[in-house]
């Protein structure tokens, strides 16, 4: 059994035999998180992985099926942290996944520098400006806008946490690509893999997946494009496999 608050529900993670607590008024994970979990390199047998801006813990849950490494999730919003923690406990993965309630900028000091083999992050996408119209929901505003961490913060902290030779993977928007590359170069996360995600054929890319290696040598590979929908509105076979596995 699991305790659910207010309008929370228990959803299936379809490709895995797992369940996750979600709420339409607080937080529900997006396809971006699923794509990042699939895109990121993971050590299979051992190691330490950290997911920043973990939300309700979807990425730690998803990657837990592909690795025996220890996984840490970091979330600044207490309500989302609580949702993630209860989901981990429900799936009996608290021996493998640890969820921390805290500010990601404080994690190098708390957890140590150069301690992780892999860092993942699905960060807030939108910078805050005077003209920013922020969602009325505080939960959504913090998840979507750079109120508590900027893109530079995310890349800088990822570089501080990951070991030399370790990998950091991010999902973001194409219009921030040049900025992402600049920060990655500045903080010694050499970009190594980049994939553009398109809603469907004939449309502009609306998502990027990018991975860098700490202190790596320059050598960027552009992966084949990923299309989410077919022209008839159904998921493409590649995305179906990511979402539903081989079922």
C-alpha positions as protocol buffer text, in pm:
chain_id: "A"
residue {
  index: 1
  type: UNK
  ca { x: 0 y: 0 z: 0 }
}
residue {
  index: 2
  type: UNK
  ca { x: 102 y: 361 z: -51 }
}
residue {
  index: 3
  type: UNK
  ca { x: -28 y: 681 z: 105 }
}
residue {
  index: 4
  type: UNK
  ca { x: -161 y: 925 z: -155 }
}
residue {
  index: 5
  type: UNK
  ca { x: -227 y: 1293 z: -85 }
}
residue {
  index: 6
  type: UNK
  ca { x: -510 y: 1506 z: -224 }
}
residue {
  index: 7
  type: UNK
  ca { x: -525 y: 1456 z: -603 }
}
residue {
  index: 8
  type: UNK
  ca { x: -225 y: 1223 z: -628 }
}
residue {
  index: 9
  type: UNK
  ca { x: -248 y: 908 z: -834 }
}
residue {
  index: 10
  type: UNK
  ca { x: -30 y: 600 z: -880 }
}
residue {
  index: 11
  type: UNK
  ca { x: 73 y: 559 z: -1245 }
}
residue {
  index: 12
  type: UNK
  ca { x: 257 y: 285 z: -1426 }
}
residue {
  index: 13
  type: UNK
  ca { x: 599 y: 338 z: -1579 }
}
residue {
  index: 14
  type: UNK
  ca { x: 497 y: 141 z: -1883 }
}
residue {
  index: 15
  type: UNK
  ca { x: 826 y: -9 z: -2002 }
}
residue {
  index: 16
  type: UNK
  ca { x: 916 y: -114 z: -1648 }
}
residue {
  index: 17
  type: UNK
  ca { x: 725 y: -302 z: -1381 }
}
residue {
  index: 18
  type: UNK
  ca { x: 718 y: 6 z: -1160 }
}
residue {
  index: 19
  type: UNK
  ca { x: 466 y: 260 z: -1030 }
}
residue {
  index: 20
  type: UNK
  ca { x: 510 y: 633 z: -964 }
}
residue {
  index: 21
  type: UNK
  ca { x: 314 y: 892 z: -767 }
}
residue {
  index: 22
  type: UNK
  ca { x: 193 y: 1184 z: -979 }
}
residue {
  index: 23
  type: UNK
  ca { x: -37 y: 1482 z: -939 }
}
residue {
  index: 24
  type: UNK
  ca { x: -194 y: 1703 z: -1209 }
}
residue {
  index: 25
  type: UNK
  ca { x: -176 y: 2006 z: -981 }
}
residue {
  index: 26
  type: UNK
  ca { x: 176 y: 1947 z: -845 }
}
residue {
  index: 27
  type: UNK
  ca { x: 394 y: 1748 z: -1084 }
}
residue {
  index: 28
  type: UNK
  ca { x: 374 y: 1483 z: -1354 }
}
residue {
  index: 29
  type: UNK
  ca { x: 678 y: 1377 z: -1554 }
}
residue {
  index: 30
  type: UNK
  ca { x: 710 y: 1451 z: -1925 }
}
residue {
  index: 31
  type: UNK
  ca { x: 841 y: 1256 z: -2222 }
}
residue {
  index: 32
  type: UNK
  ca { x: 1163 y: 1460 z: -2192 }
}
residue {
  index: 33
  type: UNK
  ca { x: 1253 y: 1280 z: -1869 }
}
residue {
  index: 34
  type: UNK
  ca { x: 1187 y: 940 z: -2026 }
}
residue {
  index: 35
  type: UNK
  ca { x: 1404 y: 1025 z: -2326 }
}
residue {
  index: 36
  type: UNK
  ca { x: 1690 y: 1145 z: -2104 }
}
residue {
  index: 37
  type: UNK
  ca { x: 1675 y: 828 z: -1894 }
}
residue {
  index: 38
  type: UNK
  ca { x: 1707 y: 621 z: -2211 }
}
residue {
  index: 39
  type: UNK
  ca { x: 1973 y: 846 z: -2367 }
}
residue {
  index: 40
  type: UNK
  ca { x: 2215 y: 866 z: -2074 }
}
residue {
  index: 41
  type: UNK
  ca { x: 2511 y: 632 z: -2050 }
}
residue {
  index: 42
  type: UNK
  ca { x: 2488 y: 410 z: -1741 }
}
residue {
  index: 43
  type: UNK
  ca { x: 2744 y: 181 z: -1577 }
}
residue {
  index: 44
  type: UNK
  ca { x: 2584 y: -163 z: -1566 }
}
residue {
  index: 45
  type: UNK
  ca { x: 2741 y: -334 z: -1265 }
}
residue {
  index: 46
  type: UNK
  ca { x: 2854 y: -67 z: -1019 }
}
residue {
  index: 47
  type: UNK
  ca { x: 2911 y: 302 z: -964 }
}
residue {
  index: 48
  type: UNK
  ca { x: 2734 y: 613 z: -841 }
}
residue {
  index: 49
  type: UNK
  ca { x: 2475 y: 810 z: -1036 }
}
residue {
  index: 50
  type: UNK
  ca { x: 2309 y: 1138 z: -939 }
}
residue {
  index: 51
  type: UNK
  ca { x: 1999 y: 1296 z: -1093 }
}
residue {
  index: 52
  type: UNK
  ca { x: 1957 y: 1669 z: -1032 }
}
residue {
  index: 53
  type: UNK
  ca { x: 1613 y: 1838 z: -1043 }
}
residue {
  index: 54
  type: UNK
  ca { x: 1472 y: 1491 z: -993 }
}
residue {
  index: 55
  type: UNK
  ca { x: 1108 y: 1599 z: -950 }
}
residue {
  index: 56
  type: UNK
  ca { x: 899 y: 1300 z: -847 }
}
residue {
  index: 57
  type: UNK
  ca { x: 1192 y: 1065 z: -900 }
}
residue {
  index: 58
  type: UNK
  ca { x: 1103 y: 943 z: -1248 }
}
residue {
  index: 59
  type: UNK
  ca { x: 1459 y: 932 z: -1384 }
}
residue {
  index: 60
  type: UNK
  ca { x: 1604 y: 742 z: -1084 }
}
residue {
  index: 61
  type: UNK
  ca { x: 1317 y: 493 z: -1114 }
}
residue {
  index: 62
  type: UNK
  ca { x: 1361 y: 447 z: -1488 }
}
residue {
  index: 63
  type: UNK
  ca { x: 1739 y: 404 z: -1482 }
}
residue {
  index: 64
  type: UNK
  ca { x: 1722 y: 168 z: -1183 }
}
residue {
  index: 65
  type: UNK
  ca { x: 1613 y: -108 z: -1423 }
}
residue {
  index: 66
  type: UNK
  ca { x: 1929 y: -69 z: -1634 }
}
residue {
  index: 67
  type: UNK
  ca { x: 2203 y: -51 z: -1372 }
}
residue {
  index: 68
  type: UNK
  ca { x: 2316 y: -196 z: -1040 }
}
residue {
  index: 69
  type: UNK
  ca { x: 2480 y: 135 z: -947 }
}
residue {
  index: 70
  type: UNK
  ca { x: 2373 y: 343 z: -648 }
}
residue {
  index: 71
  type: UNK
  ca { x: 2140 y: 625 z: -751 }
}
residue {
  index: 72
  type: UNK
  ca { x: 2081 y: 961 z: -580 }
}
residue {
  index: 73
  type: UNK
  ca { x: 1806 y: 1207 z: -670 }
}
residue {
  index: 74
  type: UNK
  ca { x: 1811 y: 1573 z: -561 }
}
residue {
  index: 75
  type: UNK
  ca { x: 1495 y: 1785 z: -544 }
}
residue {
  index: 76
  type: UNK
  ca { x: 1451 y: 2132 z: -394 }
}
residue {
  index: 77
  type: UNK
  ca { x: 1070 y: 2124 z: -365 }
}
residue {
  index: 78
  type: UNK
  ca { x: 965 y: 1944 z: -48 }
}
residue {
  index: 79
  type: UNK
  ca { x: 634 y: 1821 z: -190 }
}
residue {
  index: 80
  type: UNK
  ca { x: 803 y: 1668 z: -495 }
}
residue {
  index: 81
  type: UNK
  ca { x: 1077 y: 1520 z: -277 }
}
residue {
  index: 82
  type: UNK
  ca { x: 806 y: 1358 z: -65 }
}
residue {
  index: 83
  type: UNK
  ca { x: 635 y: 1216 z: -375 }
}
residue {
  index: 84
  type: UNK
  ca { x: 965 y: 1075 z: -501 }
}
residue {
  index: 85
  type: UNK
  ca { x: 1052 y: 924 z: -164 }
}
residue {
  index: 86
  type: UNK
  ca { x: 715 y: 749 z: -135 }
}
residue {
  index: 87
  type: UNK
  ca { x: 744 y: 616 z: -491 }
}
residue {
  index: 88
  type: UNK
  ca { x: 1088 y: 474 z: -417 }
}
residue {
  index: 89
  type: UNK
  ca { x: 959 y: 309 z: -100 }
}
residue {
  index: 90
  type: UNK
  ca { x: 651 y: 170 z: -279 }
}
residue {
  index: 91
  type: UNK
  ca { x: 872 y: 5 z: -540 }
}
residue {
  index: 92
  type: UNK
  ca { x: 1100 y: -130 z: -265 }
}
residue {
  index: 93
  type: UNK
  ca { x: 1402 y: 46 z: -414 }
}
residue {
  index: 94
  type: UNK
  ca { x: 1512 y: 246 z: -108 }
}
residue {
  index: 95
  type: UNK
  ca { x: 1818 y: 17 z: -78 }
}
residue {
  index: 96
  type: UNK
  ca { x: 1930 y: 138 z: -422 }
}
residue {
  index: 97
  type: UNK
  ca { x: 1788 y: 490 z: -463 }
}
residue {
  index: 98
  type: UNK
  ca { x: 1836 y: 778 z: -219 }
}
residue {
  index: 99
  type: UNK
  ca { x: 1633 y: 1099 z: -254 }
}
residue {
  index: 100
  type: UNK
  ca { x: 1775 y: 1420 z: -104 }
}
residue {
  index: 101
  type: UNK
  ca { x: 1569 y: 1729 z: -28 }
}
residue {
  index: 102
  type: UNK
  ca { x: 1797 y: 2020 z: -101 }
}
residue {
  index: 103
  type: UNK
  ca { x: 1943 y: 2279 z: -337 }
}
residue {
  index: 104
  type: UNK
  ca { x: 2157 y: 2126 z: -609 }
}
residue {
  index: 105
  type: UNK
  ca { x: 2408 y: 2410 z: -572 }
}
residue {
  index: 106
  type: UNK
  ca { x: 2489 y: 2279 z: -222 }
}
residue {
  index: 107
  type: UNK
  ca { x: 2545 y: 1918 z: -329 }
}
residue {
  index: 108
  type: UNK
  ca { x: 2920 y: 1933 z: -408 }
}
residue {
  index: 109
  type: UNK
  ca { x: 2984 y: 2060 z: -55 }
}
residue {
  index: 110
  type: UNK
  ca { x: 2751 y: 1803 z: 101 }
}
residue {
  index: 111
  type: UNK
  ca { x: 2823 y: 1497 z: -113 }
}
residue {
  index: 112
  type: UNK
  ca { x: 3178 y: 1570 z: -220 }
}
residue {
  index: 113
  type: UNK
  ca { x: 3349 y: 1671 z: -543 }
}
residue {
  index: 114
  type: UNK
  ca { x: 3425 y: 1417 z: -818 }
}
residue {
  index: 115
  type: UNK
  ca { x: 3218 y: 1145 z: -652 }
}
residue {
  index: 116
  type: UNK
  ca { x: 2982 y: 1037 z: -932 }
}
residue {
  index: 117
  type: UNK
  ca { x: 3027 y: 835 z: -1248 }
}
residue {
  index: 118
  type: UNK
  ca { x: 2719 y: 983 z: -1413 }
}
residue {
  index: 119
  type: UNK
  ca { x: 2512 y: 1298 z: -1364 }
}
residue {
  index: 120
  type: UNK
  ca { x: 2172 y: 1347 z: -1528 }
}
residue {
  index: 121
  type: UNK
  ca { x: 1949 y: 1652 z: -1521 }
}
residue {
  index: 122
  type: UNK
  ca { x: 1618 y: 1763 z: -1672 }
}
residue {
  index: 123
  type: UNK
  ca { x: 1644 y: 2126 z: -1557 }
}
residue {
  index: 124
  type: UNK
  ca { x: 1405 y: 2423 z: -1574 }
}
residue {
  index: 125
  type: UNK
  ca { x: 1402 y: 2533 z: -1938 }
}
residue {
  index: 126
  type: UNK
  ca { x: 1304 y: 2898 z: -1919 }
}
residue {
  index: 127
  type: UNK
  ca { x: 1516 y: 3189 z: -1794 }
}
residue {
  index: 128
  type: UNK
  ca { x: 1347 y: 3447 z: -1573 }
}
residue {
  index: 129
  type: UNK
  ca { x: 1319 y: 3796 z: -1718 }
}
residue {
  index: 130
  type: UNK
  ca { x: 1105 y: 4100 z: -1642 }
}
residue {
  index: 131
  type: UNK
  ca { x: 863 y: 3985 z: -1909 }
}
residue {
  index: 132
  type: UNK
  ca { x: 842 y: 3627 z: -1789 }
}
residue {
  index: 133
  type: UNK
  ca { x: 488 y: 3507 z: -1733 }
}
residue {
  index: 134
  type: UNK
  ca { x: 523 y: 3244 z: -1465 }
}
residue {
  index: 135
  type: UNK
  ca { x: 263 y: 2972 z: -1416 }
}
residue {
  index: 136
  type: UNK
  ca { x: 30 y: 3044 z: -1126 }
}
residue {
  index: 137
  type: UNK
  ca { x: 122 y: 2711 z: -966 }
}
residue {
  index: 138
  type: UNK
  ca { x: 437 y: 2752 z: -758 }
}
residue {
  index: 139
  type: UNK
  ca { x: 525 y: 2387 z: -822 }
}
residue {
  index: 140
  type: UNK
  ca { x: 513 y: 2427 z: -1200 }
}
residue {
  index: 141
  type: UNK
  ca { x: 683 y: 2767 z: -1190 }
}
residue {
  index: 142
  type: UNK
  ca { x: 985 y: 2629 z: -1005 }
}
residue {
  index: 143
  type: UNK
  ca { x: 1003 y: 2321 z: -1229 }
}
residue {
  index: 144
  type: UNK
  ca { x: 982 y: 2521 z: -1554 }
}
residue {
  index: 145
  type: UNK
  ca { x: 1157 y: 2852 z: -1480 }
}
residue {
  index: 146
  type: UNK
  ca { x: 1509 y: 2921 z: -1353 }
}
residue {
  index: 147
  type: UNK
  ca { x: 1392 y: 3054 z: -1017 }
}
residue {
  index: 148
  type: UNK
  ca { x: 1629 y: 2848 z: -800 }
}
residue {
  index: 149
  type: UNK
  ca { x: 1895 y: 2740 z: -1050 }
}
residue {
  index: 150
  type: UNK
  ca { x: 2019 y: 2865 z: -1384 }
}
residue {
  index: 151
  type: UNK
  ca { x: 2152 y: 2664 z: -1674 }
}
residue {
  index: 152
  type: UNK
  ca { x: 2502 y: 2768 z: -1569 }
}
residue {
  index: 153
  type: UNK
  ca { x: 2435 y: 2641 z: -1215 }
}
residue {
  index: 154
  type: UNK
  ca { x: 2327 y: 2304 z: -1351 }
}
residue {
  index: 155
  type: UNK
  ca { x: 2632 y: 2259 z: -1574 }
}
residue {
  index: 156
  type: UNK
  ca { x: 2876 y: 2391 z: -1313 }
}
residue {
  index: 157
  type: UNK
  ca { x: 2744 y: 2164 z: -1037 }
}
residue {
  index: 158
  type: UNK
  ca { x: 2734 y: 1865 z: -1270 }
}
residue {
  index: 159
  type: UNK
  ca { x: 3101 y: 1921 z: -1350 }
}
residue {
  index: 160
  type: UNK
  ca { x: 3185 y: 1949 z: -981 }
}
residue {
  index: 161
  type: UNK
  ca { x: 3002 y: 1628 z: -893 }
}
residue {
  index: 162
  type: UNK
  ca { x: 3118 y: 1403 z: -1175 }
}
residue {
  index: 163
  type: UNK
  ca { x: 3454 y: 1226 z: -1174 }
}
residue {
  index: 164
  type: UNK
  ca { x: 3715 y: 1306 z: -1438 }
}
residue {
  index: 165
  type: UNK
  ca { x: 3619 y: 1081 z: -1728 }
}
residue {
  index: 166
  type: UNK
  ca { x: 3263 y: 1058 z: -1596 }
}
residue {
  index: 167
  type: UNK
  ca { x: 2959 y: 1161 z: -1798 }
}
residue {
  index: 168
  type: UNK
  ca { x: 2688 y: 1423 z: -1761 }
}
residue {
  index: 169
  type: UNK
  ca { x: 2369 y: 1415 z: -1968 }
}
residue {
  index: 170
  type: UNK
  ca { x: 2103 y: 1685 z: -2007 }
}
residue {
  index: 171
  type: UNK
  ca { x: 1775 y: 1738 z: -2186 }
}
residue {
  index: 172
  type: UNK
  ca { x: 1684 y: 2090 z: -2291 }
}
residue {
  index: 173
  type: UNK
  ca { x: 1546 y: 2312 z: -2569 }
}
residue {
  index: 174
  type: UNK
  ca { x: 1727 y: 2374 z: -2901 }
}
residue {
  index: 175
  type: UNK
  ca { x: 1721 y: 2752 z: -2857 }
}
residue {
  index: 176
  type: UNK
  ca { x: 1953 y: 2712 z: -2558 }
}
residue {
  index: 177
  type: UNK
  ca { x: 2198 y: 2481 z: -2739 }
}
residue {
  index: 178
  type: UNK
  ca { x: 2475 y: 2736 z: -2796 }
}
residue {
  index: 179
  type: UNK
  ca { x: 2450 y: 2846 z: -2434 }
}
residue {
  index: 180
  type: UNK
  ca { x: 2465 y: 2485 z: -2314 }
}
residue {
  index: 181
  type: UNK
  ca { x: 2775 y: 2422 z: -2526 }
}
residue {
  index: 182
  type: UNK
  ca { x: 2942 y: 2737 z: -2391 }
}
residue {
  index: 183
  type: UNK
  ca { x: 2880 y: 2639 z: -2029 }
}
residue {
  index: 184
  type: UNK
  ca { x: 2987 y: 2280 z: -2088 }
}
residue {
  index: 185
  type: UNK
  ca { x: 3313 y: 2397 z: -2245 }
}
residue {
  index: 186
  type: UNK
  ca { x: 3372 y: 2647 z: -1963 }
}
residue {
  index: 187
  type: UNK
  ca { x: 3322 y: 2384 z: -1692 }
}
residue {
  index: 188
  type: UNK
  ca { x: 3523 y: 2112 z: -1868 }
}
residue {
  index: 189
  type: UNK
  ca { x: 3232 y: 1889 z: -1970 }
}
residue {
  index: 190
  type: UNK
  ca { x: 3339 y: 1817 z: -2325 }
}
residue {
  index: 191
  type: UNK
  ca { x: 3029 y: 1760 z: -2544 }
}
residue {
  index: 192
  type: UNK
  ca { x: 3044 y: 1411 z: -2693 }
}
residue {
  index: 193
  type: UNK
  ca { x: 2691 y: 1311 z: -2805 }
}
residue {
  index: 194
  type: UNK
  ca { x: 2404 y: 1527 z: -2929 }
}
residue {
  index: 195
  type: UNK
  ca { x: 2061 y: 1419 z: -3049 }
}
residue {
  index: 196
  type: UNK
  ca { x: 1778 y: 1634 z: -3183 }
}
residue {
  index: 197
  type: UNK
  ca { x: 1422 y: 1531 z: -3106 }
}
residue {
  index: 198
  type: UNK
  ca { x: 1141 y: 1630 z: -3345 }
}
residue {
  index: 199
  type: UNK
  ca { x: 763 y: 1623 z: -3285 }
}
residue {
  index: 200
  type: UNK
  ca { x: 733 y: 1458 z: -3628 }
}
residue {
  index: 201
  type: UNK
  ca { x: 886 y: 1463 z: -3974 }
}
residue {
  index: 202
  type: UNK
  ca { x: 879 y: 1806 z: -4135 }
}
residue {
  index: 203
  type: UNK
  ca { x: 872 y: 1994 z: -3802 }
}
residue {
  index: 204
  type: UNK
  ca { x: 1152 y: 2180 z: -3627 }
}
residue {
  index: 205
  type: UNK
  ca { x: 1330 y: 2008 z: -3340 }
}
residue {
  index: 206
  type: UNK
  ca { x: 1182 y: 2099 z: -3001 }
}
residue {
  index: 207
  type: UNK
  ca { x: 1414 y: 1901 z: -2770 }
}
residue {
  index: 208
  type: UNK
  ca { x: 1783 y: 1819 z: -2749 }
}
residue {
  index: 209
  type: UNK
  ca { x: 1966 y: 1546 z: -2562 }
}
residue {
  index: 210
  type: UNK
  ca { x: 2334 y: 1613 z: -2494 }
}
residue {
  index: 211
  type: UNK
  ca { x: 2606 y: 1428 z: -2306 }
}
residue {
  index: 212
  type: UNK
  ca { x: 2955 y: 1539 z: -2211 }
}
residue {
  index: 213
  type: UNK
  ca { x: 3262 y: 1383 z: -2055 }
}
residue {
  index: 214
  type: UNK
  ca { x: 3448 y: 1557 z: -1777 }
}
residue {
  index: 215
  type: UNK
  ca { x: 3793 y: 1658 z: -1907 }
}
residue {
  index: 216
  type: UNK
  ca { x: 3725 y: 1473 z: -2232 }
}
residue {
  index: 217
  type: UNK
  ca { x: 3888 y: 1540 z: -2568 }
}
residue {
  index: 218
  type: UNK
  ca { x: 3691 y: 1728 z: -2837 }
}
residue {
  index: 219
  type: UNK
  ca { x: 3489 y: 1486 z: -3052 }
}
residue {
  index: 220
  type: UNK
  ca { x: 3117 y: 1555 z: -3086 }
}
residue {
  index: 221
  type: UNK
  ca { x: 2890 y: 1297 z: -3250 }
}
residue {
  index: 222
  type: UNK
  ca { x: 2550 y: 1403 z: -3386 }
}
residue {
  index: 223
  type: UNK
  ca { x: 2318 y: 1104 z: -3345 }
}
residue {
  index: 224
  type: UNK
  ca { x: 2036 y: 1022 z: -3586 }
}
residue {
  index: 225
  type: UNK
  ca { x: 1722 y: 1232 z: -3529 }
}
residue {
  index: 226
  type: UNK
  ca { x: 1445 y: 1101 z: -3307 }
}
residue {
  index: 227
  type: UNK
  ca { x: 1088 y: 1156 z: -3424 }
}
residue {
  index: 228
  type: UNK
  ca { x: 815 y: 1132 z: -3159 }
}
residue {
  index: 229
  type: UNK
  ca { x: 498 y: 1107 z: -3369 }
}
residue {
  index: 230
  type: UNK
  ca { x: 405 y: 961 z: -3705 }
}
residue {
  index: 231
  type: UNK
  ca { x: 197 y: 1171 z: -3943 }
}
residue {
  index: 232
  type: UNK
  ca { x: -118 y: 991 z: -3822 }
}
residue {
  index: 233
  type: UNK
  ca { x: -57 y: 1107 z: -3464 }
}
residue {
  index: 234
  type: UNK
  ca { x: 64 y: 771 z: -3328 }
}
residue {
  index: 235
  type: UNK
  ca { x: 400 y: 735 z: -3160 }
}
residue {
  index: 236
  type: UNK
  ca { x: 684 y: 622 z: -3385 }
}
residue {
  index: 237
  type: UNK
  ca { x: 809 y: 268 z: -3336 }
}
residue {
  index: 238
  type: UNK
  ca { x: 1129 y: 399 z: -3172 }
}
residue {
  index: 239
  type: UNK
  ca { x: 937 y: 603 z: -2915 }
}
residue {
  index: 240
  type: UNK
  ca { x: 690 y: 318 z: -2855 }
}
residue {
  index: 241
  type: UNK
  ca { x: 985 y: 95 z: -2766 }
}
residue {
  index: 242
  type: UNK
  ca { x: 1121 y: 361 z: -2528 }
}
residue {
  index: 243
  type: UNK
  ca { x: 782 y: 405 z: -2359 }
}
residue {
  index: 244
  type: UNK
  ca { x: 648 y: 50 z: -2362 }
}
residue {
  index: 245
  type: UNK
  ca { x: 954 y: -169 z: -2404 }
}
residue {
  index: 246
  type: UNK
  ca { x: 918 y: -480 z: -2618 }
}
residue {
  index: 247
  type: UNK
  ca { x: 564 y: -547 z: -2494 }
}
